[in-house]
Structures are given as structure tokens and as C-alpha cells.
mmCIF file of C-alpha atoms in Angstrom:
data_model
loop_
_atom_site.group_PDB
_atom_site.id
_atom_site.type_symbol
_atom_site.label_atom_id
_atom_site.label_comp_id
_atom_site.label_asym_id
_atom_site.label_seq_id
_atom_site.Cartn_x
_atom_site.Cartn_y
_atom_site.Cartn_z
ATOM 1 C CA MET A 1 8.337 25.027 -14.174
ATOM 2 C CA SER A 2 10.246 24.344 -10.961
ATOM 3 C CA PRO A 3 8.929 22.333 -8.008
ATOM 4 C CA LYS A 4 6.759 24.023 -5.397
ATOM 5 C CA ARG A 5 8.707 25.156 -2.357
ATOM 6 C CA GLU A 6 6.156 24.347 0.308
ATOM 7 C CA PHE A 7 5.567 21.292 2.471
ATOM 8 C CA GLU A 8 2.436 19.363 1.561
ATOM 9 C CA ARG A 9 0.319 17.743 4.247
ATOM 10 C CA ILE A 10 -1.652 14.792 2.897
ATOM 11 C CA THR A 11 -5.203 14.610 4.245
ATOM 12 C CA ASP A 12 -6.858 12.566 1.480
ATOM 13 C CA LEU A 13 -6.766 8.783 2.015
ATOM 14 C CA SER A 14 -6.534 7.917 -1.689
ATOM 15 C CA ARG A 15 -3.386 10.055 -1.979
ATOM 16 C CA LEU A 16 -1.809 8.488 1.095
ATOM 17 C CA LYS A 17 -2.582 5.009 -0.237
ATOM 18 C CA ALA A 18 -0.459 5.771 -3.306
ATOM 19 C CA PHE A 19 2.538 5.209 -1.018
ATOM 20 C CA THR A 20 1.374 1.861 0.379
ATOM 21 C CA ASN A 21 3.256 0.393 -2.584
ATOM 22 C CA PRO A 22 6.905 0.146 -1.433
ATOM 23 C CA LEU A 23 8.291 0.636 -4.951
ATOM 24 C CA ARG A 24 6.508 3.983 -5.293
ATOM 25 C CA LEU A 25 7.994 5.169 -2.028
ATOM 26 C CA GLN A 26 11.453 4.080 -3.169
ATOM 27 C CA LEU A 27 11.042 5.757 -6.574
ATOM 28 C CA TYR A 28 9.877 8.998 -4.939
ATOM 29 C CA ARG A 29 12.924 9.054 -2.630
ATOM 30 C CA LEU A 30 15.327 8.352 -5.504
ATOM 31 C CA LEU A 31 13.721 11.037 -7.657
ATOM 32 C CA TYR A 32 13.832 13.526 -4.787
ATOM 33 C CA ALA A 33 17.580 12.926 -4.398
ATOM 34 C CA ALA A 34 18.296 12.984 -8.144
ATOM 35 C CA GLY A 35 16.281 16.114 -8.919
ATOM 36 C CA THR A 36 15.192 14.757 -12.295
ATOM 37 C CA ALA A 37 15.362 11.311 -13.891
ATOM 38 C CA THR A 38 13.775 9.110 -16.512
ATOM 39 C CA ALA A 39 11.940 5.876 -15.792
ATOM 40 C CA SER A 40 14.846 3.978 -17.377
ATOM 41 C CA GLN A 41 17.387 5.644 -15.079
ATOM 42 C CA LEU A 42 15.287 4.880 -12.007
ATOM 43 C CA ALA A 43 14.612 1.324 -13.209
ATOM 44 C CA GLU A 44 18.354 0.619 -13.167
ATOM 45 C CA GLN A 45 18.569 1.740 -9.545
ATOM 46 C CA VAL A 46 15.665 -0.412 -8.342
ATOM 47 C CA ASP A 47 16.348 -3.400 -10.626
ATOM 48 C CA GLN A 48 12.897 -3.297 -12.222
ATOM 49 C CA ALA A 49 11.612 -3.049 -15.785
ATOM 50 C CA PRO A 50 11.364 0.519 -17.123
ATOM 51 C CA SER A 51 7.725 -0.132 -18.073
ATOM 52 C CA LEU A 52 6.865 -1.013 -14.449
ATOM 53 C CA VAL A 53 8.711 2.041 -13.133
ATOM 54 C CA SER A 54 6.968 4.228 -15.709
ATOM 55 C CA TYR A 55 3.578 2.876 -14.569
ATOM 56 C CA HIS A 56 4.325 3.717 -10.929
ATOM 57 C CA LEU A 57 5.625 7.182 -11.836
ATOM 58 C CA ARG A 58 2.383 7.865 -13.701
ATOM 59 C CA LYS A 59 0.419 6.743 -10.617
ATOM 60 C CA LEU A 60 2.442 9.134 -8.451
ATOM 61 C CA ALA A 61 1.762 11.868 -11.007
ATOM 62 C CA GLU A 62 -1.994 11.152 -10.870
ATOM 63 C CA HIS A 63 -1.848 11.914 -7.149
ATOM 64 C CA GLY A 64 0.269 15.050 -7.612
ATOM 65 C CA PHE A 65 3.523 13.783 -6.066
ATOM 66 C CA VAL A 66 5.649 13.866 -9.220
ATOM 67 C CA THR A 67 5.398 15.770 -12.456
ATOM 68 C CA GLU A 68 7.130 15.870 -15.799
ATOM 69 C CA ALA A 69 10.331 17.907 -15.901
ATOM 70 C CA SER A 70 9.844 20.003 -19.025
ATOM 71 C CA GLY A 71 12.729 20.864 -21.286
ATOM 72 C CA ARG A 72 14.884 17.861 -20.378
ATOM 73 C CA SER A 73 14.172 15.542 -23.309
ATOM 74 C CA ALA A 74 16.740 15.772 -26.091
ATOM 75 C CA ASP A 75 14.591 14.021 -28.690
ATOM 76 C CA GLY A 76 11.074 14.547 -27.375
ATOM 77 C CA ARG A 77 10.629 10.829 -26.644
ATOM 78 C CA GLU A 78 12.297 10.689 -23.252
ATOM 79 C CA ARG A 79 10.016 11.466 -20.354
ATOM 80 C CA TRP A 80 11.832 13.158 -17.480
ATOM 81 C CA TRP A 81 10.289 13.334 -14.018
ATOM 82 C CA ARG A 82 10.781 15.424 -10.876
ATOM 83 C CA VAL A 83 9.053 15.687 -7.511
ATOM 84 C CA ALA A 84 6.221 18.174 -7.379
ATOM 85 C CA SER A 85 7.360 19.819 -4.130
ATOM 86 C CA GLU A 86 10.916 20.527 -2.958
ATOM 87 C CA GLU A 87 9.687 20.418 0.627
ATOM 88 C CA GLY A 88 8.208 16.942 0.253
ATOM 89 C CA TRP A 89 5.084 15.715 1.954
ATOM 90 C CA GLY A 90 3.874 14.394 5.273
ATOM 91 C CA PHE A 91 0.750 13.375 7.125
ATOM 92 C CA ARG A 92 -0.680 13.177 10.604
ATOM 93 C CA ASP A 93 -1.874 9.840 11.920
ATOM 94 C CA SER A 94 -4.850 11.572 13.476
ATOM 95 C CA ASP A 95 -6.147 12.646 10.035
ATOM 96 C CA PHE A 96 -6.764 8.982 9.173
ATOM 97 C CA ALA A 97 -7.380 7.302 12.531
ATOM 98 C CA ASP A 98 -11.185 7.467 12.320
ATOM 99 C CA THR A 99 -11.481 4.472 9.940
ATOM 100 C CA PRO A 100 -9.821 1.044 9.916
ATOM 101 C CA GLU A 101 -8.791 1.613 6.284
ATOM 102 C CA GLY A 102 -7.140 4.922 7.177
ATOM 103 C CA ALA A 103 -5.321 3.451 10.172
ATOM 104 C CA ALA A 104 -4.115 0.533 8.023
ATOM 105 C CA ALA A 105 -2.837 2.922 5.326
ATOM 106 C CA VAL A 106 -0.978 5.013 7.908
ATOM 107 C CA GLY A 107 0.605 1.869 9.322
ATOM 108 C CA ALA A 108 1.621 0.577 5.890
ATOM 109 C CA VAL A 109 3.093 3.881 4.724
ATOM 110 C CA THR A 110 4.909 4.551 8.009
ATOM 111 C CA ARG A 111 6.418 1.064 8.057
ATOM 112 C CA GLY A 112 7.429 1.483 4.408
ATOM 113 C CA ILE A 113 9.178 4.751 5.211
ATOM 114 C CA VAL A 114 11.035 3.195 8.144
ATOM 115 C CA ASP A 115 11.983 0.108 6.090
ATOM 116 C CA ASN A 116 13.281 2.340 3.290
ATOM 117 C CA ARG A 117 15.317 4.450 5.697
ATOM 118 C CA MET A 118 16.775 1.421 7.451
ATOM 119 C CA ALA A 119 17.735 -0.163 4.114
ATOM 120 C CA GLN A 120 19.512 3.060 3.186
ATOM 121 C CA TYR A 121 21.351 3.148 6.528
ATOM 122 C CA ARG A 122 22.310 -0.533 6.310
ATOM 123 C CA ALA A 123 23.700 0.077 2.824
ATOM 124 C CA TYR A 124 25.835 2.888 4.263
ATOM 125 C CA LEU A 125 27.064 0.604 7.062
ATOM 126 C CA ASP A 126 28.020 -2.031 4.494
ATOM 127 C CA GLN A 127 30.001 0.579 2.542
ATOM 128 C CA THR A 128 31.668 2.604 5.319
ATOM 129 C CA ALA A 129 35.194 1.639 4.267
ATOM 130 C CA ALA A 130 34.557 3.105 0.811
ATOM 131 C CA TRP A 131 33.547 6.491 2.249
ATOM 132 C CA GLY A 132 36.847 7.221 3.980
ATOM 133 C CA LYS A 133 37.759 8.738 7.331
ATOM 134 C CA ALA A 134 36.324 12.246 6.794
ATOM 135 C CA TRP A 135 32.841 10.918 6.048
ATOM 136 C CA THR A 136 32.809 8.110 8.621
ATOM 137 C CA ASP A 137 34.022 10.494 11.348
ATOM 138 C CA ALA A 138 31.330 13.007 10.390
ATOM 139 C CA ALA A 139 28.482 10.465 10.214
ATOM 140 C CA PHE A 140 26.510 9.958 13.404
ATOM 141 C CA SER A 141 23.912 7.805 15.063
ATOM 142 C CA SER A 142 22.480 9.070 18.338
ATOM 143 C CA GLU A 143 19.678 8.386 20.732
ATOM 144 C CA TRP A 144 18.488 10.535 23.610
ATOM 145 C CA LEU A 145 15.941 9.500 26.217
ATOM 146 C CA LEU A 146 13.937 12.557 27.281
ATOM 147 C CA ASP A 147 10.965 13.291 29.517
ATOM 148 C CA LEU A 148 8.616 15.557 27.577
ATOM 149 C CA THR A 149 4.975 16.480 27.187
ATOM 150 C CA PRO A 150 3.262 16.143 23.789
ATOM 151 C CA ALA A 151 3.516 19.928 23.372
ATOM 152 C CA GLU A 152 7.238 19.889 24.134
ATOM 153 C CA LEU A 153 7.836 17.039 21.686
ATOM 154 C CA ALA A 154 5.935 18.975 18.998
ATOM 155 C CA GLU A 155 8.027 22.082 19.746
ATOM 156 C CA MET A 156 11.241 20.060 19.490
ATOM 157 C CA SER A 157 10.049 18.622 16.152
ATOM 158 C CA ASP A 158 9.454 22.134 14.813
ATOM 159 C CA GLU A 159 12.945 23.231 15.913
ATOM 160 C CA LEU A 160 14.625 20.208 14.334
ATOM 161 C CA GLN A 161 12.729 20.736 11.080
ATOM 162 C CA ALA A 162 13.797 24.392 10.974
ATOM 163 C CA LEU A 163 17.405 23.355 11.570
ATOM 164 C CA ALA A 164 17.281 20.722 8.805
ATOM 165 C CA ARG A 165 15.711 23.216 6.376
ATOM 166 C CA ARG A 166 18.510 25.700 7.086
ATOM 167 C CA TRP A 167 21.176 23.084 6.303
ATOM 168 C CA ARG A 168 19.288 21.911 3.188
ATOM 169 C CA GLU A 169 19.171 25.508 1.903
ATOM 170 C CA ARG A 170 22.885 25.910 2.612
ATOM 171 C CA GLY A 171 23.678 22.805 0.544
ATOM 172 C CA ARG A 172 21.291 23.829 -2.245
ATOM 173 C CA ASP A 173 22.822 27.314 -2.427
ATOM 174 C CA ALA A 174 26.354 25.885 -2.476
ATOM 175 C CA ARG A 175 25.502 23.517 -5.350
ATOM 176 C CA ALA A 176 23.859 26.380 -7.265
ATOM 177 C CA ALA A 177 27.057 28.423 -6.819
ATOM 178 C CA GLY A 178 29.130 25.548 -8.200
ATOM 179 C CA ASP A 179 30.552 24.460 -4.832
ATOM 180 C CA THR A 180 30.317 20.703 -5.379
ATOM 181 C CA GLU A 181 33.743 19.502 -4.217
ATOM 182 C CA ASP A 182 33.350 16.737 -1.620
ATOM 183 C CA ARG A 183 29.590 17.447 -1.452
ATOM 184 C CA GLU A 184 27.349 14.359 -1.228
ATOM 185 C CA HIS A 185 23.717 13.622 -0.462
ATOM 186 C CA VAL A 186 23.327 13.178 3.294
ATOM 187 C CA SER A 187 20.351 11.460 4.875
ATOM 188 C CA VAL A 188 19.383 12.479 8.415
ATOM 189 C CA HIS A 189 16.821 10.334 10.216
ATOM 190 C CA LEU A 190 15.365 11.493 13.498
ATOM 191 C CA TYR A 191 12.454 9.915 15.339
ATOM 192 C CA GLY A 192 10.687 11.197 18.403
ATOM 193 C CA PHE A 193 8.047 8.969 19.956
ATOM 194 C CA PRO A 194 6.703 8.053 23.393
ATOM 195 C CA PHE A 195 7.537 4.755 25.056
ATOM 196 C CA ARG A 196 7.117 3.078 28.403
ATOM 197 C CA PRO A 197 9.977 0.963 29.789
#
């Protein structure tokens, strides 16, 4: 059974709180990039015991974020995992803002996401020489200061998401067709938020 191909909006606090643990967020991101993996494979990447990683994968499975990848085990003892949805998940702050516990969970998960993304970007910066000229010339970091209304910012978000989905499909189709030469995972981080100087 392949992953669902629709975006999942989290509205239940107990599900959102599953990601207040930074290791779970890291494991989810690694599993999303890998497609499928065992707890032992993921444990090597996060420098944790396979038993601890297995525990956190089971917790993510209890909340419907990951599921077993059937048909992968060669001997029936290995447990392979995959994300439950190819489109990932998200949440709106406003769905949880009515209680202090909800607001705290949103803050913890959002900060965890940002910390994870920044760690990934810092790792890239530390390794730029190893990537070579083609990749370092193609990589980008940009910031634009705009004057928008909330509706305009929401519209821009929708457009950027549609653009990213189109490029993700293009990469997925190329891999499926066997076009893997010089193809790597690419992480694109965009933030749009109000500020006052």
C-alpha cells in the first residue's frame, strides 16, 4: 500500500504534540526523504539506539504519521517504515490558539521545525566545498521585504506551494523513469511572516 497523496492538516492537539519531541520530527523528516527505512538505519543517522528510534516510530504510527512499509522485509523480522502521506502534514496556529496548552504545542513544534531546518542548512554550509561548483552555484538563499495584506500573503503561499509541488512531481517522475544522474534531495525553505521594523 503506497502513501496517501494528499496534504493532511492536523487539528487534534494530541497528534500535534507527537511532534513536540525533536527526535520524532527529525525521524519523520529523514523517513520522508528516504522513502522507506528501518529503525536501525534511522538510528545510525541520528546517533541513537535502534530501540529508542523504534519506540518513537511506533509513537508516530499511533498518531497516523508513519506506517509499516509492507513487502520490504527479507526475513520477516525487519520492520520497514514509510510516511503515511506523500504530501506531508501541516497545521494552523489558529486551530490551537484557544488554550495555553495548544499555543505551547504550536510554539514547540514550530521552533522544532525551524531548528531542524536550520541544522540542515548549516550542515550544507559546512559541506559546500564537497558539493562542487554546479550545486553551489545553483543553491540559493534569498529574502524579499514586501508590503502585503494577510489575504495577499495567503495567496502568495498558495502559489509557492503549487510551484513546489510541480517541481516535486517533476523530480519524482524523473526518478521513476530512471533519470537519477546528478539528482539529489533538495530542501527549499521559505518563510512569510509579518514584522514591524
